[in-house]
XYZ file of C-alpha atoms in Angstrom:
323
model
C 109.596 79.868 27.926
C 108.978 79.216 32.094
C 111.497 79.038 34.399
C 111.347 79.311 38.147
C 113.629 82.032 39.519
C 115.549 83.535 42.497
C 115.030 87.222 42.068
C 116.408 87.103 46.268
C 117.363 84.646 49.295
C 114.538 83.395 51.111
C 111.937 80.928 51.561
C 110.306 78.805 49.630
C 108.246 81.381 48.321
C 111.075 83.312 46.607
C 110.368 80.634 44.074
C 108.612 81.606 41.469
C 107.956 80.564 37.872
C 108.196 83.335 35.115
C 108.308 83.635 31.400
C 112.132 84.047 30.406
C 113.388 84.081 26.279
C 114.259 81.069 25.041
C 118.114 80.347 25.232
C 120.071 79.517 22.093
C 122.809 76.792 22.529
C 126.259 78.121 21.588
C 129.343 77.096 20.221
C 130.044 73.392 21.090
C 126.623 73.420 23.192
C 122.934 71.762 22.786
C 119.692 72.882 23.390
C 117.846 70.292 26.077
C 114.074 70.244 26.317
C 113.380 69.536 29.538
C 111.968 66.370 31.221
C 112.483 66.521 34.176
C 114.485 68.573 36.713
C 116.450 66.953 39.919
C 116.085 68.669 43.147
C 118.345 68.423 46.093
C 118.823 69.275 49.479
C 121.251 71.517 48.804
C 118.926 73.971 46.491
C 117.140 74.771 49.237
C 120.670 75.765 50.947
C 121.444 77.867 48.257
C 118.158 79.735 48.030
C 117.901 80.372 51.538
C 121.435 81.897 51.111
C 122.778 79.223 53.586
C 124.843 77.888 51.732
C 126.896 81.023 50.889
C 130.816 79.684 52.363
C 130.967 76.621 50.458
C 128.361 77.109 47.132
C 128.405 80.900 46.134
C 125.439 82.310 44.607
C 124.217 85.662 43.032
C 120.531 86.509 42.350
C 118.412 86.667 40.203
C 119.159 82.901 39.115
C 116.925 79.972 37.985
C 118.280 76.661 40.437
C 118.713 73.258 38.942
C 121.455 71.367 38.606
C 120.913 68.832 36.559
C 118.286 67.229 34.190
C 116.869 64.674 32.111
C 114.778 65.792 28.454
C 115.392 65.498 24.746
C 118.080 67.938 22.570
C 115.863 69.662 20.129
C 118.750 71.833 18.299
C 122.484 71.849 18.905
C 124.890 74.657 18.023
C 127.990 75.408 16.254
C 130.854 72.512 16.423
C 128.579 70.203 18.475
C 127.446 66.657 16.613
C 124.380 66.678 14.891
C 123.448 62.860 15.724
C 122.688 64.360 19.809
C 119.487 65.527 18.361
C 116.095 63.432 19.185
C 118.348 61.515 22.129
C 117.045 61.246 25.247
C 120.180 62.471 27.520
C 120.558 63.669 31.154
C 122.890 66.087 31.923
C 123.855 68.450 34.837
C 123.075 72.156 34.440
C 125.287 73.793 37.019
C 122.108 76.675 37.406
C 118.828 76.571 34.872
C 117.746 73.734 35.560
C 114.311 74.458 36.964
C 112.989 75.273 32.491
C 111.466 74.108 30.259
C 114.387 74.975 28.254
C 118.515 74.668 29.112
C 121.453 74.671 27.411
C 124.716 73.200 28.327
C 128.171 71.714 26.671
C 127.452 68.137 24.350
C 131.061 67.215 25.920
C 128.827 66.757 29.265
C 125.912 64.795 27.972
C 124.834 61.071 29.136
C 122.663 59.002 27.044
C 119.382 57.428 28.905
C 119.869 53.776 29.323
C 117.067 51.997 27.017
C 116.091 49.765 30.068
C 115.995 52.408 32.353
C 112.537 55.607 32.885
C 114.015 58.678 32.318
C 113.247 59.771 35.997
C 114.705 57.050 37.358
C 117.943 58.174 35.062
C 117.801 61.374 36.753
C 117.457 60.257 39.769
C 120.399 58.515 39.414
C 122.242 61.869 38.465
C 123.772 63.082 40.834
C 123.023 60.794 43.651
C 124.067 57.865 41.718
C 127.489 59.690 41.545
C 127.812 60.774 45.480
C 126.566 56.887 46.352
C 129.491 55.145 44.132
C 131.676 57.518 45.651
C 130.630 56.857 49.296
C 130.668 53.472 48.615
C 134.816 53.544 46.789
C 135.542 55.559 50.421
C 133.546 53.324 52.695
C 135.264 50.099 51.549
C 132.084 48.274 52.081
C 132.933 44.261 53.383
C 131.184 41.247 54.737
C 129.526 40.684 57.862
C 130.142 43.924 59.193
C 128.101 46.418 60.331
C 127.158 49.852 58.251
C 125.317 53.133 60.459
C 123.677 55.217 57.261
C 122.015 58.301 58.459
C 119.052 59.273 56.001
C 119.422 56.522 54.766
C 115.624 57.336 52.579
C 117.158 59.799 51.133
C 118.426 60.351 47.438
C 121.812 59.365 48.365
C 121.388 57.500 51.387
C 118.850 55.150 49.903
C 121.329 53.924 47.278
C 124.202 53.614 49.696
C 121.825 51.134 51.647
C 121.525 48.898 48.313
C 125.590 49.650 47.979
C 126.471 48.336 51.574
C 123.863 44.882 51.222
C 125.324 44.626 47.656
C 129.049 44.271 49.796
C 127.515 41.744 52.099
C 127.595 44.665 54.817
C 124.872 44.547 58.200
C 123.220 47.835 57.251
C 121.865 49.931 60.282
C 119.858 52.155 58.443
C 119.166 56.055 60.605
C 115.719 57.614 59.476
C 112.770 59.621 60.815
C 109.762 58.442 61.117
C 107.758 54.893 60.638
C 107.428 55.105 57.078
C 110.841 56.384 56.337
C 111.943 53.122 58.284
C 109.804 50.911 57.276
C 111.756 52.270 53.023
C 114.592 51.367 54.978
C 114.134 47.456 55.878
C 112.838 47.427 52.231
C 116.138 48.390 50.964
C 117.422 46.068 52.873
C 118.994 47.560 55.767
C 118.909 44.865 58.498
C 118.414 47.141 61.457
C 116.439 50.665 61.532
C 116.932 53.634 64.072
C 114.918 56.372 64.775
C 117.330 59.305 65.187
C 114.683 61.649 66.424
C 114.570 59.114 69.648
C 116.913 60.188 72.147
C 118.349 57.055 72.841
C 119.021 56.628 69.257
C 123.072 56.549 69.496
C 122.564 53.861 72.380
C 120.376 51.655 70.562
C 123.362 51.532 67.398
C 125.640 50.707 69.980
C 123.779 47.794 70.995
C 122.708 46.343 67.658
C 126.800 46.546 66.744
C 127.490 44.814 70.356
C 129.318 47.318 71.883
C 131.615 47.868 69.269
C 130.115 50.815 67.091
C 129.525 50.780 63.539
C 132.522 49.897 61.150
C 131.361 52.360 58.307
C 129.293 55.396 59.510
C 127.417 57.477 56.574
C 126.661 60.593 57.319
C 123.640 62.018 55.126
C 122.256 64.240 58.053
C 124.667 66.415 58.720
C 124.550 68.963 61.652
C 124.540 67.912 65.343
C 123.207 64.476 64.333
C 126.122 64.028 61.875
C 128.391 65.136 64.854
C 126.331 62.726 67.454
C 127.296 59.819 64.787
C 130.578 59.794 65.142
C 130.662 58.687 68.390
C 128.804 55.502 66.775
C 132.127 54.382 64.875
C 133.636 51.509 66.271
C 137.606 52.079 66.461
C 139.606 51.835 63.501
C 136.690 52.634 60.944
C 136.135 55.000 58.984
C 133.407 58.158 59.518
C 132.716 59.371 55.664
C 129.953 62.482 55.545
C 128.571 64.231 52.609
C 125.199 65.416 53.818
C 123.830 69.215 54.789
C 120.182 68.289 55.631
C 121.124 69.573 59.768
C 122.094 73.322 58.159
C 126.397 72.599 58.347
C 128.202 69.499 57.641
C 129.231 67.214 60.768
C 131.891 68.498 63.063
C 134.516 65.543 63.795
C 137.668 66.056 67.020
C 140.358 64.976 64.672
C 142.394 64.212 67.720
C 140.029 61.091 68.780
C 139.990 60.493 65.325
C 143.423 60.005 65.560
C 143.678 58.469 68.652
C 140.693 55.611 67.457
C 142.505 55.204 64.305
C 139.178 56.379 62.476
C 139.407 57.747 59.509
C 137.388 60.763 58.484
C 136.608 62.441 55.417
C 134.701 65.013 54.504
C 132.926 65.327 50.893
C 135.800 67.570 49.777
C 138.357 65.219 51.036
C 136.074 62.127 49.242
C 135.911 64.166 46.046
C 140.099 64.611 45.826
C 140.568 61.355 45.983
C 141.307 59.037 42.519
C 138.514 57.600 40.291
C 135.858 60.057 41.210
C 135.092 61.481 38.479
C 131.453 62.735 38.034
C 130.369 61.888 35.308
C 132.374 58.223 35.370
C 130.746 57.847 38.696
C 126.799 58.348 37.219
C 128.075 56.154 34.652
C 128.465 53.544 36.948
C 125.616 54.255 38.628
C 123.469 53.885 35.502
C 125.579 50.359 35.048
C 124.359 49.077 38.309
C 120.764 50.436 37.937
C 121.058 48.729 34.461
C 122.065 45.411 36.154
C 118.967 45.415 38.862
C 121.300 46.001 41.516
C 120.550 49.835 42.052
C 117.075 50.823 42.319
C 116.138 54.808 42.871
C 113.124 55.619 44.811
C 110.955 58.411 43.552
C 108.858 59.430 46.389
C 107.237 63.162 45.446
C 106.846 64.485 41.399
C 105.206 67.840 41.742
C 105.106 70.502 38.251
C 107.516 73.229 37.803
C 104.594 75.530 39.291
C 105.227 74.120 42.687
C 108.755 74.467 42.643
C 108.083 76.072 47.091
C 106.370 73.047 47.434
C 108.658 70.627 46.853
C 111.667 72.943 48.666
C 109.620 72.978 52.058
C 108.594 69.569 52.088
C 112.377 68.744 51.795
C 113.024 71.464 54.356
C 110.152 69.893 56.391
C 111.955 66.209 55.993
C 108.239 65.167 54.656
C 109.992 63.452 51.189
C 111.212 60.015 50.972
C 113.478 59.576 47.888
C 114.029 61.566 45.257
C 111.799 64.961 44.269
C 111.644 66.250 40.684
C 109.707 68.978 38.671
C 108.643 68.391 35.552
C 107.040 71.135 33.216
């Protein structure tokens, strides 16, 4: 089978398509013929070696944490009824390939009402967005600032906040992304490539700041956005596109009554099982409440281009690879 393998940490060029032996499903596993593989920003950090502190990996390895496809065969002890079924599944590794073996217990059936690629776009980012919604507690007529508002998860958070009646400020970089944020339901948009973007957020919110800030950027941008949280508000940080998670002054947060939650804190909260959250996201999409935006689809052999596009902030929405 074809697979994209990383033999050493480095830039996008280390993503090389190779012929590897076909995997065989073991006990309780199934073999999935991959229809598309999810590509997320974390994949680029792991590939570069920058994520070793949080997400350790040892080359050689095949990237890819989730796929959509069909079950080709089942291993001993797995339910044969899965054979031929259209499924979503997390893979941990190995998704950038023609085929992958996974535990049958982790399979999710693709809803008939959804395109497989749209369902895959909700596999990871949909679960993240639902987790953020629960932690944010969006309420009507309150301001919500979403950084990386056109990313895979951010674009869904914009929609979920709008569904709750919140007033959304979508923050992104460049006119094209700001236009997409508006189309997804953002009432106001700000370009955080401008030095006065935080001042603009404060003006929009009447000087008080946003009741909720959802940080999908991380790094310096994410850290700066903490200054846009209203007293008594909530700051939710999950993104690392800036190279690291946002840094928060915990003393200031306590003094101003701000609840600051990072990714690990949110994942530790009750009701945050990843499969359950993905199911909720799929249900919202089936009901027409969530519209994933797939911005770039490339063949497996162009995985390096997919990573370069993500790193260069050139993508609106989701990036997928198709074998």
